[in-house]
Amino acid sequence: QSALTQPPSASGSPGQSVTISCTGTSSDVGGYNYVSWYQHHPGKAPKVMIYEVSKRPSGVPDRFSGSKSGNTASLTVSGLQAEDEADYYCSSYADSNNLVFGGGTKLTVL
Amino acid sequence: QLQLQESGPGLVRPSETLSLTCTVSGGAISSSSYYWGWIRQPPGKGLEWIGSIYYSGSTYYNPSLKSRVTISVDMSKNQFSLKLSYIAAADTALYHCARQPVVRNFLNWHFDLWGRGTLVTVSS
């Protein structure tokens, strides 16, 4: 059982927006601004899409955005494209120099 | 272009010690700008951070695994390694190595570059 809770699946049609949630506690998501989101196409290396809640690494399309409210962080993918279909994982720094992940959300582009 | 490549045995017997190596190419593991970490993913489950190491040997470990984990660095080979003792079936997973940035002397708790992972199965 993962420390952070994500919905197992999400979906949207091309061009639409979809938001994936990541719920933790005040000891992780709610207490620190070290929430990250990773995109993982099976068989490939995971790729960071968002770090420090809302920062985008260079090369990541601005269709990807992150936010946080209380103990819940969110990843929004706007203008869905076929290549966005992948597994998405959130992570957060947690008390006492720990790092916790979510169980992952499978995003399907319909 | 810096790359990370995991290597190690695909099959390990229960109660033994798992040993994996991550080879860093295209950049120096001795960079002061990064920690180097291990993350695993059991089949059908989410990711789990195992631990991270700096070139100086400074480490952070997942509290739930700390008693069984040792991460070390070999700058002469540009590699870092994971040892996980008293292996059990629950340790069957895809093991990734990854790079973790240091920003203004503080560890940033995300991984900006990952390897594809190596599958480890625990079975007798």
XYZ file of C-alpha atoms in Angstrom:
234
model
C 0.000 0.000 0.000
C 1.541 3.256 -1.161
C 1.946 6.230 1.156
C 0.292 8.638 -1.293
C -3.127 7.916 -2.786
C -3.746 8.282 -6.499
C -6.729 7.164 -8.571
C -5.832 3.962 -10.426
C -7.004 5.338 -13.744
C -7.921 8.515 -15.579
C -8.930 9.192 -19.148
C -9.765 11.894 -21.616
C -10.180 12.487 -25.303
C -7.549 14.219 -27.424
C -7.590 17.953 -26.792
C -9.326 17.643 -23.449
C -7.866 18.264 -20.013
C -7.467 15.714 -17.265
C -6.421 16.158 -13.643
C -4.815 13.473 -11.502
C -4.877 13.828 -7.734
C -2.326 12.746 -5.167
C -3.439 12.730 -1.540
C -1.119 12.497 1.426
C -0.924 13.958 4.899
C 0.511 16.950 6.699
C 3.694 14.897 7.143
C 4.355 14.790 3.435
C 2.336 16.567 0.720
C 0.778 19.087 3.073
C 3.947 19.899 4.933
C 6.475 20.449 2.164
C 6.737 21.877 -1.338
C 8.671 18.908 -2.678
C 5.918 17.251 -4.700
C 6.990 15.752 -8.016
C 5.228 13.993 -10.865
C 6.700 11.345 -13.146
C 5.557 9.974 -16.487
C 6.371 6.343 -17.154
C 5.913 4.535 -20.412
C 6.440 0.825 -19.606
C 9.829 -0.372 -20.725
C 11.271 3.127 -20.707
C 12.908 5.256 -18.056
C 10.512 7.364 -15.969
C 10.592 11.076 -16.741
C 10.043 13.948 -14.327
C 7.257 16.220 -15.526
C 6.815 18.472 -12.490
C 8.973 19.133 -9.428
C 8.596 21.368 -6.376
C 4.806 21.250 -6.825
C 4.576 23.317 -10.004
C 7.962 23.694 -11.669
C 8.440 22.253 -15.138
C 11.845 20.954 -16.278
C 13.067 22.280 -19.577
C 11.653 20.280 -22.435
C 8.387 19.402 -20.706
C 5.429 20.890 -22.571
C 3.518 23.631 -20.783
C 0.434 21.450 -21.212
C 1.599 19.835 -17.981
C 0.999 21.775 -14.788
C 1.069 21.033 -11.086
C -0.581 22.481 -8.013
C -1.239 21.729 -4.373
C -3.992 22.457 -1.893
C -3.641 21.232 1.653
C -2.685 17.564 1.642
C -3.601 17.015 -2.007
C -1.435 17.698 -5.025
C -2.683 17.635 -8.593
C -1.246 17.161 -12.054
C -3.233 18.638 -14.930
C -2.600 17.670 -18.521
C -4.228 20.070 -20.952
C -4.730 19.515 -24.656
C -4.345 15.754 -24.291
C -2.283 14.053 -26.946
C -1.903 10.378 -27.770
C 1.682 10.340 -26.483
C 0.483 11.432 -23.039
C -0.926 7.954 -22.494
C 1.276 6.527 -19.750
C 1.476 5.787 -16.043
C 1.874 8.820 -13.780
C 3.333 8.751 -10.291
C 3.479 11.464 -7.668
C 6.093 11.694 -4.951
C 6.667 13.887 -1.933
C 9.325 14.534 0.634
C 8.155 13.268 4.012
C 9.243 13.838 7.607
C 12.720 12.743 8.666
C 14.406 12.684 5.281
C 12.042 10.249 3.631
C 10.590 10.193 0.144
C 7.222 8.622 -0.566
C 5.450 7.771 -3.807
C 1.889 7.226 -4.930
C 0.538 4.002 -6.361
C 0.339 5.406 -9.869
C -2.424 6.443 -12.256
C -2.838 4.947 -15.696
C -3.819 7.742 -18.072
C -5.700 6.616 -21.154
C -6.231 8.874 -24.146
C -9.512 7.768 -25.662
C 24.054 13.074 -22.663
C 24.313 11.470 -19.232
C 22.883 7.973 -18.990
C 22.269 5.528 -16.178
C 22.386 1.763 -16.607
C 21.443 -0.780 -13.976
C 23.034 -4.226 -13.861
C 22.844 -7.274 -11.650
C 21.426 -10.775 -11.308
C 17.887 -11.299 -12.519
C 17.237 -14.059 -10.009
C 18.109 -14.101 -6.336
C 17.354 -16.783 -3.755
C 15.388 -15.928 -0.591
C 17.467 -14.863 2.412
C 20.442 -13.958 0.206
C 21.801 -10.469 -0.455
C 20.843 -8.650 -3.633
C 23.636 -6.652 -5.254
C 22.970 -4.176 -8.059
C 25.202 -1.655 -9.786
C 24.361 1.550 -11.623
C 26.889 2.745 -14.177
C 26.872 6.458 -14.945
C 28.053 7.396 -18.437
C 28.427 10.815 -20.023
C 29.080 12.567 -16.736
C 30.981 12.302 -13.474
C 29.427 10.680 -10.453
C 31.705 12.938 -8.411
C 29.682 16.009 -9.391
C 28.775 18.141 -6.387
C 25.427 18.875 -8.004
C 23.818 15.486 -7.552
C 22.928 12.651 -5.268
C 22.370 9.207 -6.797
C 19.462 7.033 -5.804
C 17.679 3.712 -6.068
C 13.929 3.295 -6.553
C 12.020 0.054 -7.061
C 8.636 -0.983 -8.396
C 7.110 -4.345 -7.449
C 4.971 -5.886 -10.195
C 1.600 -4.161 -10.378
C 2.451 -1.753 -7.576
C 3.726 1.770 -7.123
C 7.236 3.117 -6.800
C 9.257 2.893 -3.592
C 12.339 4.967 -2.808
C 15.156 2.861 -1.383
C 17.872 5.403 -0.713
C 20.316 7.942 -2.109
C 24.051 8.642 -1.889
C 26.410 11.585 -2.500
C 29.856 11.120 -3.997
C 31.288 11.825 -0.540
C 29.462 8.788 0.830
C 26.695 10.675 2.610
C 23.492 8.633 2.458
C 19.756 8.838 3.043
C 17.740 5.640 3.383
C 14.051 4.789 3.417
C 13.336 4.148 7.119
C 11.340 1.022 6.276
C 14.318 -0.548 4.486
C 17.225 1.030 6.334
C 18.130 -2.045 8.367
C 18.696 -4.098 5.190
C 20.121 -1.520 2.765
C 23.634 -0.390 1.968
C 24.354 2.038 -0.870
C 27.940 2.778 -1.841
C 29.772 4.732 -4.507
C 32.865 3.837 -6.546
C 34.190 6.989 -8.185
C 36.994 5.130 -9.956
C 34.391 3.166 -11.913
C 31.783 5.964 -12.034
C 29.320 3.582 -10.404
C 27.144 3.339 -7.369
C 25.744 0.163 -5.895
C 22.877 -1.225 -3.867
C 23.008 -4.118 -1.451
C 19.757 -5.405 0.033
C 20.086 -8.186 2.562
C 17.711 -10.930 3.709
C 15.844 -10.872 0.428
C 12.264 -12.164 0.335
C 9.568 -12.566 -2.325
C 8.255 -9.096 -1.501
C 11.544 -7.679 -2.801
C 10.770 -8.878 -6.331
C 10.679 -5.668 -8.337
C 11.998 -3.554 -11.177
C 14.935 -1.657 -9.692
C 15.774 1.775 -11.110
C 18.761 3.980 -10.432
C 18.331 7.721 -10.808
C 19.937 11.136 -10.333
C 18.785 13.570 -7.640
C 19.732 17.277 -7.917
C 21.393 19.333 -5.223
C 20.342 22.978 -5.388
C 22.108 25.671 -3.365
C 23.624 22.942 -1.178
C 20.223 21.447 -0.397
C 19.043 18.076 -1.668
C 16.084 18.484 -3.964
C 13.729 15.603 -3.415
C 13.024 14.580 -6.956
C 14.836 12.536 -9.599
C 15.646 14.295 -12.856
C 17.153 11.383 -14.759
C 16.377 7.675 -14.502
C 17.628 4.369 -15.824
C 15.235 1.931 -17.454
C 15.531 -0.481 -14.576
C 16.506 -4.087 -14.066
C 14.042 -6.772 -13.024
C 14.957 -8.785 -9.969
C 12.990 -11.903 -9.101
C 13.312 -13.549 -5.709
C 12.726 -17.260 -5.927
C 14.253 -20.509 -4.809
